[in-house]
Short mmCIF file of C-alpha atoms in Angstrom, two decimals:
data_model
loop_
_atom_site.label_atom_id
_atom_site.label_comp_id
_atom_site.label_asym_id
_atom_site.label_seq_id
_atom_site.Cartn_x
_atom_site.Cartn_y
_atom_site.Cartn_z
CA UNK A 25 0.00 0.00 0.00
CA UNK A 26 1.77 3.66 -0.66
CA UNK A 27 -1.26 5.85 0.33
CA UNK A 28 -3.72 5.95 1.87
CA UNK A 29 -6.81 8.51 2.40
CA UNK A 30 -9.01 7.58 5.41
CA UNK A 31 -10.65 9.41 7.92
CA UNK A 32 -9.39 8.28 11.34
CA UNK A 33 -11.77 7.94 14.53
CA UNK A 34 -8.90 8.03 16.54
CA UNK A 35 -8.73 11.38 18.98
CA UNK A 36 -5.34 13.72 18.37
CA UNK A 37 -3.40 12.54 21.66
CA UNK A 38 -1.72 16.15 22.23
CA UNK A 39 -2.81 19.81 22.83
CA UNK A 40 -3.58 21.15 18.91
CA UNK A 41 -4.33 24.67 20.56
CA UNK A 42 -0.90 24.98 22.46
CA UNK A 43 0.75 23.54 19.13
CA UNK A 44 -0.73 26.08 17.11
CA UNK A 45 0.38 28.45 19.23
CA UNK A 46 4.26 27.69 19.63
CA UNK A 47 4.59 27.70 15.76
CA UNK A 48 2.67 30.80 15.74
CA UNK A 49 5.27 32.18 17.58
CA UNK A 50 7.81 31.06 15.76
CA UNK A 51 6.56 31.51 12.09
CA UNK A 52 5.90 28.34 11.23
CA UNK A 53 3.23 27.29 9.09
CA UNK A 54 3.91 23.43 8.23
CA UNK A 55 6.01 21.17 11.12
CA UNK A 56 8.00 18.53 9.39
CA UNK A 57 9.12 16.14 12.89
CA UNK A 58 11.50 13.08 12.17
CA UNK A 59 12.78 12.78 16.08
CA UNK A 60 12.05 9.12 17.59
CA UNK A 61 10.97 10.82 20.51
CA UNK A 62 9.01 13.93 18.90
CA UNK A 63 7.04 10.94 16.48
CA UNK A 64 5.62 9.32 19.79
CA UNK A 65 5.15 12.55 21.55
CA UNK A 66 2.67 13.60 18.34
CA UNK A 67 1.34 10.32 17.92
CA UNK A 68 0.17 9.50 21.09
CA UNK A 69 2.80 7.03 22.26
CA UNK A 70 3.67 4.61 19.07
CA UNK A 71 6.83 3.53 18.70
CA UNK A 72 7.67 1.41 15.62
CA UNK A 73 8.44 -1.89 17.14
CA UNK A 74 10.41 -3.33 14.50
CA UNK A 75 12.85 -0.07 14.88
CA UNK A 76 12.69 0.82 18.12
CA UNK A 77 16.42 0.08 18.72
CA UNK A 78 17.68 0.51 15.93
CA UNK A 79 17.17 2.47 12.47
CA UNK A 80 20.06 1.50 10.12
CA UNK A 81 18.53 -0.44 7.07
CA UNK A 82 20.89 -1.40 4.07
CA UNK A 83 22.32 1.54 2.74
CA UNK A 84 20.23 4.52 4.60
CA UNK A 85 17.71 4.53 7.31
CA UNK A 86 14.40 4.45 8.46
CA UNK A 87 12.75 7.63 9.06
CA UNK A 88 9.41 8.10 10.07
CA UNK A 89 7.98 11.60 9.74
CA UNK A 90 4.91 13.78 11.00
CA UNK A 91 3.50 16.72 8.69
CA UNK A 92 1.44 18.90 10.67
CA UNK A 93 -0.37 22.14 9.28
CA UNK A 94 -1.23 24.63 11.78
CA UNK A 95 -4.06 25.26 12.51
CA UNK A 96 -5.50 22.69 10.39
CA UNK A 97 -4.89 19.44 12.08
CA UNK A 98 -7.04 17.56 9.71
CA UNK A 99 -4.24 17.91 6.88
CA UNK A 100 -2.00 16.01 8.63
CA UNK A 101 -0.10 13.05 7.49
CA UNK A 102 2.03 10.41 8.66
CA UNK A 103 4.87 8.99 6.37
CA UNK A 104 6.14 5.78 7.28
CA UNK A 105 7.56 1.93 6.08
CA UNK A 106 5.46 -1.12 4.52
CA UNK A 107 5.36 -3.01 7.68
CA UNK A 108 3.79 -0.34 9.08
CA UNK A 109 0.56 -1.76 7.76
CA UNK A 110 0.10 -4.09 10.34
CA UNK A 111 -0.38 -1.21 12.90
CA UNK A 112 -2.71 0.88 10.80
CA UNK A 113 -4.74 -1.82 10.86
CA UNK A 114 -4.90 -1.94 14.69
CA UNK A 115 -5.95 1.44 14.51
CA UNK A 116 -2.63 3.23 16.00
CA UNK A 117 -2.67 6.42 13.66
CA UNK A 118 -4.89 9.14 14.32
CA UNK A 119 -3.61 11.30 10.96
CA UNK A 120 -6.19 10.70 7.66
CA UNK A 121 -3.41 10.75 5.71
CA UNK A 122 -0.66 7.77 5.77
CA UNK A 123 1.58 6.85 3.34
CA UNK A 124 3.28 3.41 4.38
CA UNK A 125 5.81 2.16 1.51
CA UNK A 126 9.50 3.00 0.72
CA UNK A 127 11.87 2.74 4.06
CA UNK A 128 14.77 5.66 3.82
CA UNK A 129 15.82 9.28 4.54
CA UNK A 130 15.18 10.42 1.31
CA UNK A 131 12.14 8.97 0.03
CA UNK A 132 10.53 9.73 3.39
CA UNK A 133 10.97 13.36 2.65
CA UNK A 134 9.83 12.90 -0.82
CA UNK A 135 6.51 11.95 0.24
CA UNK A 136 6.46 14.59 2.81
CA UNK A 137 7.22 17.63 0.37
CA UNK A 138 4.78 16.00 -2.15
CA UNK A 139 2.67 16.27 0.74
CA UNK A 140 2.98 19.93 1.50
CA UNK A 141 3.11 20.93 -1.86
CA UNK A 142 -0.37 20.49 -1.74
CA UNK A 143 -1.02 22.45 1.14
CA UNK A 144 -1.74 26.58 0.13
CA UNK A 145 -0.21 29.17 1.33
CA UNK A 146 2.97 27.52 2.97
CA UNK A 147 6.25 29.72 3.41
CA UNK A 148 8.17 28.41 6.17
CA UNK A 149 8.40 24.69 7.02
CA UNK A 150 9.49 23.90 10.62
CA UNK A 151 12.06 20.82 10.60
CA UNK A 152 14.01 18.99 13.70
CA UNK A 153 17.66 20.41 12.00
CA UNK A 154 19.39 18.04 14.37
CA UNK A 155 17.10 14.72 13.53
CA UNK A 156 16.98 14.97 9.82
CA UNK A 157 19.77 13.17 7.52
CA UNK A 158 21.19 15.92 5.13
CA UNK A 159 20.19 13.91 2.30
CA UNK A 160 16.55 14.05 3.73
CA UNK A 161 17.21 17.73 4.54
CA UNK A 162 18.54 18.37 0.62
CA UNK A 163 15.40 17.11 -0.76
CA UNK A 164 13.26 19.35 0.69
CA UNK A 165 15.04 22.37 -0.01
CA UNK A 166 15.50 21.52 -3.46
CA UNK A 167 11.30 20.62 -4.20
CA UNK A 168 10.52 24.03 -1.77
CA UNK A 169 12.54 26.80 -3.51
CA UNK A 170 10.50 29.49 -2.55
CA UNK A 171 9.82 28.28 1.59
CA UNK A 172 12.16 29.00 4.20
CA UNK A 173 13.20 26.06 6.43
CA UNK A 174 13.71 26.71 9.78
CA UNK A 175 14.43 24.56 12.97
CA UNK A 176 11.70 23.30 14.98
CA UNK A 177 13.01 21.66 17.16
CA UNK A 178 12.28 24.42 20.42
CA UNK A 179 8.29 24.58 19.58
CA UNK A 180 8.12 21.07 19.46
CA UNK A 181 10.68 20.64 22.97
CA UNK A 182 8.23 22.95 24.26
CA UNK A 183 5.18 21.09 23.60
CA UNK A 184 6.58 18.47 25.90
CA UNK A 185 7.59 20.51 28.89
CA UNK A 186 4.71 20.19 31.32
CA UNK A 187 4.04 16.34 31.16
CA UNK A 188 0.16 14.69 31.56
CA UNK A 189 -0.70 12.71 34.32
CA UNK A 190 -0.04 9.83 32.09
CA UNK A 191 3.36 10.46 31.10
CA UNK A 192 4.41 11.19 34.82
CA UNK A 193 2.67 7.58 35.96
CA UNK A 194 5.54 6.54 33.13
CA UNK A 195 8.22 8.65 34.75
CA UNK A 196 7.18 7.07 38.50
CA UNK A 197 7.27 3.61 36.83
CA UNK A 198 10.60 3.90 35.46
CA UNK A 199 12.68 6.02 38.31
CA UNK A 200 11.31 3.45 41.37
CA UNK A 201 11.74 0.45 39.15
CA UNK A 202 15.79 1.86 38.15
CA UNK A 203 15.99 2.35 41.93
CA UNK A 204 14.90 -1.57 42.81
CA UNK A 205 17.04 -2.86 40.10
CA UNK A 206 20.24 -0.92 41.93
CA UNK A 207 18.95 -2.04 45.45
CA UNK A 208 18.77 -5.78 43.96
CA UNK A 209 22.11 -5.03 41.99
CA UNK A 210 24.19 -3.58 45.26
CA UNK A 211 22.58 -6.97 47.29
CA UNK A 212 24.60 -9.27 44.37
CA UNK A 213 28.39 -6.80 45.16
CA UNK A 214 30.90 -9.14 45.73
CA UNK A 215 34.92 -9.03 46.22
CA UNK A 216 36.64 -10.23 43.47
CA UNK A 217 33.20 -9.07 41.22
CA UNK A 218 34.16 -6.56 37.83
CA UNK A 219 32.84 -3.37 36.81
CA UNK A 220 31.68 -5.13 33.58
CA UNK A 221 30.08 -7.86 35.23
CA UNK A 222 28.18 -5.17 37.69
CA UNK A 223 27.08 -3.41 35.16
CA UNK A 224 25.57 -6.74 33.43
CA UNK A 225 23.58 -7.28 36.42
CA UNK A 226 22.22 -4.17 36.62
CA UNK A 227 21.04 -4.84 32.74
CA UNK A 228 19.37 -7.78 34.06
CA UNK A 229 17.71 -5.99 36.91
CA UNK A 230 16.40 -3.50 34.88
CA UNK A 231 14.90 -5.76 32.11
CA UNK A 232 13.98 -8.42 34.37
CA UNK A 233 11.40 -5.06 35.59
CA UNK A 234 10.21 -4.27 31.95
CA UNK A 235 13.02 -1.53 31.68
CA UNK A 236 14.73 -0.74 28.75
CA UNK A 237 18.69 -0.76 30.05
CA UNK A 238 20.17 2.61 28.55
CA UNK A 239 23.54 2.82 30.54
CA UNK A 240 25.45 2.22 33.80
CA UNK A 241 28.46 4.78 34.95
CA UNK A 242 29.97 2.88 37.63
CA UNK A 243 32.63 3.52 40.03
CA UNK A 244 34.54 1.82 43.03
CA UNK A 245 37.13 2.44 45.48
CA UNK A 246 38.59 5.52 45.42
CA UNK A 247 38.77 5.44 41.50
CA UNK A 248 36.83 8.37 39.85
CA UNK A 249 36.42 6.63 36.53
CA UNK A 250 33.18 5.92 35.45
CA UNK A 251 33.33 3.12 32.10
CA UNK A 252 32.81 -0.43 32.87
CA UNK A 253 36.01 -2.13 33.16
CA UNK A 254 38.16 -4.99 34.28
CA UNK A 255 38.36 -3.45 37.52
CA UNK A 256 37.70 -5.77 41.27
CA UNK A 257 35.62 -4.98 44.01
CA UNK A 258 37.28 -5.10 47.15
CA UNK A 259 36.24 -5.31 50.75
CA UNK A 260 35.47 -1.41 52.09
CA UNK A 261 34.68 -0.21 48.57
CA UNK A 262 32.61 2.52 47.44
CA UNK A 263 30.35 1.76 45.13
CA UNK A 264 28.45 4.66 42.37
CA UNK A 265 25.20 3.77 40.73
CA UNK A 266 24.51 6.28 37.82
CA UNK A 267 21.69 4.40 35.61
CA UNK A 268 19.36 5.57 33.19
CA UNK A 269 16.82 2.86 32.27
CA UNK A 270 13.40 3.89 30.85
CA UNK A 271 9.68 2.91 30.52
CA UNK A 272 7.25 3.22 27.38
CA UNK A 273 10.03 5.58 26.25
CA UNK A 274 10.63 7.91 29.68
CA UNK A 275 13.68 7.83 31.55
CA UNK A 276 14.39 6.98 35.24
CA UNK A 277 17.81 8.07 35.52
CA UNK A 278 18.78 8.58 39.20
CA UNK A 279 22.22 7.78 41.04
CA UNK A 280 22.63 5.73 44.62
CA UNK A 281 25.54 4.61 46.88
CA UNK A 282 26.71 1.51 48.18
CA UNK A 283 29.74 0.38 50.31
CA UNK A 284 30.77 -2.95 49.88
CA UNK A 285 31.19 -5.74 52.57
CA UNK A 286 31.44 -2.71 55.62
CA UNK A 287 29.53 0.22 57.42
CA UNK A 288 30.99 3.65 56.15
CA UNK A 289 32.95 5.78 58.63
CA UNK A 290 32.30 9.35 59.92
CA UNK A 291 33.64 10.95 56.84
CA UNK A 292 31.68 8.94 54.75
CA UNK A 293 28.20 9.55 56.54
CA UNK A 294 28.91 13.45 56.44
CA UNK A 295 30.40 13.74 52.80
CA UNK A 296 27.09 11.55 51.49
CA UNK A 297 24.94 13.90 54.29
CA UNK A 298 26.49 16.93 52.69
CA UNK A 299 25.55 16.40 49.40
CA UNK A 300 22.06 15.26 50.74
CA UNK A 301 21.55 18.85 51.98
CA UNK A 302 22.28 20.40 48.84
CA UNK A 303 19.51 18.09 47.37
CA UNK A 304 16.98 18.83 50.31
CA UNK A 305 17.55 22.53 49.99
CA UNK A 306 17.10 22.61 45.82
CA UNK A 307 13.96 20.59 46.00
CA UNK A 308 12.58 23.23 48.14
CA UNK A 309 12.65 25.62 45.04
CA UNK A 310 10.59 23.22 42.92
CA UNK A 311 6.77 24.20 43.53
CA UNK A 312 4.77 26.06 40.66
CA UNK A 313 5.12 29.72 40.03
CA UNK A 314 8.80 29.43 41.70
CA UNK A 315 11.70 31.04 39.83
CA UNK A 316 13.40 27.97 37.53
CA UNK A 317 16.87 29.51 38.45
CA UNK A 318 15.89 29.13 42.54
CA UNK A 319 16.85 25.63 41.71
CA UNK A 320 20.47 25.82 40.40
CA UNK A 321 21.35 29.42 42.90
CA UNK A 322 20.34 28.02 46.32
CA UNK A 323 22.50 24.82 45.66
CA UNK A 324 25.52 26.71 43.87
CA UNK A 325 25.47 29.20 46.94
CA UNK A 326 25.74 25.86 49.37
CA UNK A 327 28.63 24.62 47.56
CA UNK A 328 30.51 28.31 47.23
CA UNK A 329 30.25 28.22 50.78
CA UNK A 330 31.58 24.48 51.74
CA UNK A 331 35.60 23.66 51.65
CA UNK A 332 34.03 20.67 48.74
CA UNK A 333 33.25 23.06 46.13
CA UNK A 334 36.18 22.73 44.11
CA UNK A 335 35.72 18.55 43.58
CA UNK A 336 31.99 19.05 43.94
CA UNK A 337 29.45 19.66 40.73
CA UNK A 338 25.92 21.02 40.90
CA UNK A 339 23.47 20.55 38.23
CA UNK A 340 20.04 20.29 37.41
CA UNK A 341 17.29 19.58 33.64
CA UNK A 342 14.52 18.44 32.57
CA UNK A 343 13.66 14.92 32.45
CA UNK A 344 10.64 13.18 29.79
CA UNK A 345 11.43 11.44 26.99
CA UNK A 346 15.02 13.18 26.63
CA UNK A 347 17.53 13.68 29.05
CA UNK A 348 18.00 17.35 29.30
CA UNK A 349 15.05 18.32 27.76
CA UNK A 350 12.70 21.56 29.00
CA UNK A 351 12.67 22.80 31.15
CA UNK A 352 16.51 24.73 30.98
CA UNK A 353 17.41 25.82 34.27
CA UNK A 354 21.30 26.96 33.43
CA UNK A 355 23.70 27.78 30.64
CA UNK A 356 25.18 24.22 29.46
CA UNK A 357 27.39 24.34 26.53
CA UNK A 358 28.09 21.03 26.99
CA UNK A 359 24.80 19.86 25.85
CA UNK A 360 23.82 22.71 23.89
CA UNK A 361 21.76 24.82 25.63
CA UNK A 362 21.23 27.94 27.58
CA UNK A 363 19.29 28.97 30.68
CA UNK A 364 15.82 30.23 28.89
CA UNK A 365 13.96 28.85 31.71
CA UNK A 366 15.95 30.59 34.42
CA UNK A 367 13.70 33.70 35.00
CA UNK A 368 10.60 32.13 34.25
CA UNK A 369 8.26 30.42 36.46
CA UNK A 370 8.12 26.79 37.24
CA UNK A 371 4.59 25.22 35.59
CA UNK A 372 2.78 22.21 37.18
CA UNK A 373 3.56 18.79 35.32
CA UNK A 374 7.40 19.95 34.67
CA UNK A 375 9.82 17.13 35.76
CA UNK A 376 13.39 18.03 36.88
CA UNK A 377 16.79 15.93 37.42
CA UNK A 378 18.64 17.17 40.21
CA UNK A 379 21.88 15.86 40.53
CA UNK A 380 25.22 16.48 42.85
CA UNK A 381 28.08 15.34 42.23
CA UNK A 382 31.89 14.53 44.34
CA UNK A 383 34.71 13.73 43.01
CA UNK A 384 36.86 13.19 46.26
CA UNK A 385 40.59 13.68 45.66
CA UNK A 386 41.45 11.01 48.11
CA UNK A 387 37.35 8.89 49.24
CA UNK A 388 36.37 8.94 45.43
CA UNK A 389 33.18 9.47 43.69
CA UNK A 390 30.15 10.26 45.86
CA UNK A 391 26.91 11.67 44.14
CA UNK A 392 22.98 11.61 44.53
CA UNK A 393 20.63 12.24 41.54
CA UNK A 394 16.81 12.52 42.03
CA UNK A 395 14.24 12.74 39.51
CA UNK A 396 11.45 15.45 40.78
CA UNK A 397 8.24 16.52 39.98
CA UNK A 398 6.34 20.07 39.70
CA UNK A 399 2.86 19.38 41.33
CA UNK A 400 0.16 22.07 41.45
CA UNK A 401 1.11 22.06 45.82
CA UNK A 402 4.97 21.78 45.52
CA UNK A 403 6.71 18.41 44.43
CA UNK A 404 6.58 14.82 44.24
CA UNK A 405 10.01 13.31 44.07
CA UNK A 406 10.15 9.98 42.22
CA UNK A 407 11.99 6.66 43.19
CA UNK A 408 13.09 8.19 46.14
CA UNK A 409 14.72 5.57 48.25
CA UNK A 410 17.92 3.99 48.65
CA UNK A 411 19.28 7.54 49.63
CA UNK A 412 21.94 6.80 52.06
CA UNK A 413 24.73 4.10 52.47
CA UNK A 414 23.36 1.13 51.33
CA UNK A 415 24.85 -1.87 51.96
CA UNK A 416 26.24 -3.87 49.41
CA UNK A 417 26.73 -7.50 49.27
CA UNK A 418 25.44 -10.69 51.13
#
């Protein structure tokens, strides 16, 4: 089947009005989005199974694709592969038009300018500049002379920013079920056990709990490096769990402590208790309404003011179905972006990961990172236990 004209039942899963609005504001009349995670945003939650982890096929790659006309929802289509058939027919598509054939960059974004070429009235087309091939990207500019493209990809990151009840249930799932896995991962520490072979049962943990396993950065002893390795536990070890696993798509990325095989000594308790203050006191700046840079300048003014703050690292993002997504809280160049949300308010439904960070010259790598929630009282923080020392091994 290449196309196909029906009128779908099924109800547009996101808000058309707020939409409308963002590309309003940025000039755009036609949204072009090719982003895994912008796709099942705007569809409702699909994810192509048969992709999902990968989208390298022969000599290009699949690329699904969303046109959207503002303001006109109705002229919307969806651009996607032959075996996509089998979930049109269970009804998984809510756009009337679909056009499931060819599988590649570029003949995905020949159907999508043939598409808009039939739209009126079109002069600047909205595309995700960092999730479309350049040979996808050529096409279009070649059939669309006389349009501007511009990037999209801020309208559609702040679509996304204040998260439904639904989405958030997926956030809980996947932050407390990241947490068991580490709780059930620190329980299996052993001397004599690897980095790699940790970090294998976490993967375990996580998928034995319907988790997809993103990554594990690891440390023990007094070593600050963070890559699985060859490296032995050891009786008296620290132990780092930095995991990001997610659910339906959303990630639970949080980070707990361990000490293997003993109880941790005075230094210990207050370094870890240090560093759970500065968490404490930043979660008291998430509540709607509240400043977005509260949550970065009360911690950063709690580390100027401790002798750690030269091996110690403050930071703080949004959380959904990207990792440092909206909303921006500081200036990172390192992933970049800059701090538009630090003098603007805090909305209900906005998820933040607040994370702290020690790289002891001579105990090693000590850090806590929480996953919090904006709730029309204050804030819900999500797979919140495990906080202290926990003990690891038999």
């Amino acid at each position: 089947m290449t196309l196909a004209e029906t009128q779908s039942s099924k109800p547009i899963p996101f808000d058309t009005d707020r939409l409308d609005h963002l590309l309003d504001d940025a000039g755009i009349d036609v949204l072009v989005a090719t982003s895994q995670h912008n796709i099942q945003y705007l569809l409702g939650g699909y994810r192509f199974f048969f992709f999902d982890t990968m989208d390298a096929v022969g000599t290009t790659r699949y690329l699904p694709a969303l046109v959207y006309r503002k303001g006109k929802p109705e002229q919307s289509a969806y651009i996607g592969c032959g075996m996509e058939t089998y979930e049109r027919d269970l009804g998984k598509f809510w756009p009337s038009t679909l056009n499931l054939a060819e599988i590649g960059s570029q003949a995905t974004m020949k159907h999508a300018l043939a598409h808009i070429k039939k739209l009126d009235g079109v002069r600047r087309v909205g595309v995700e500049s960092g999730f479309l091939p350049a040979d996808g990207e050529a096409v279009l500019r070649q059939g669309l002379s006389n349009v501007d493209l511009v990037d999209a990809v801020f309208p559609l990151e702040r679509l996304r920013a204040c998260k439904t009840p639904e989405e958030i249930d997926y956030l809980r799932e996947s932050s407390e079920r990241v947490v068991a896995a580490m709780m059930a991962t620190f329980a299996q520490c052993k001397p004599g056990m690897t980095k790699l072979e940790i970090t294998e049962t976490l993967r375990r943990e996580e998928v034995n709990r319907g988790l997809v396993f993103d990554y594990l950065l690891l440390t023990a002893g007094t070593s600050l490096n963070r890559a699985p390795s060859e490296q032995k536990l050891a009786n008296g070890d620290i132990i780092s769990l930095d995991s990001g696993g997610n659910y339906k798509g959303y990630i639970g990325d949080l980070c707990r402590m361990g000490i293997l095989g003993a109880k941790p000594d005075a230094e210990l308790e207050d370094l870890l208790g240090w560093i759970e203050d500065v968490q404490q006191a930043a979660r008291k700046a998430v509540k709607p309404g509240g400043r977005g840079g509260d949550v970065i300048d009360i911690a950063e003014k709690m580390l100027d003011a401790s002798p750690h703050r030269k091996y110690t690292h403050y930071m703080a993002h949004g959380m959904g179905l990207v990792t440092h997504e909206a909303p921006r809280l500081m200036n990172n160049p390192r992933m970049s972006y800059d701090a538009y949300d630090s003098e603007r308010p805090l909305e209900s439904g906005m998820v933040l990961s607040i994370e702290t960070t020690m790289s002891h010259p001579k105990r090693g790598f000590i850090k806590l990172e929480d996953t919090v929630i904006v709730t029309d009282k204050g804030h819900e923080a999500l797979g919140d236990g495990g906080r202290g020392w926990n003990k690891a091994g038999a």
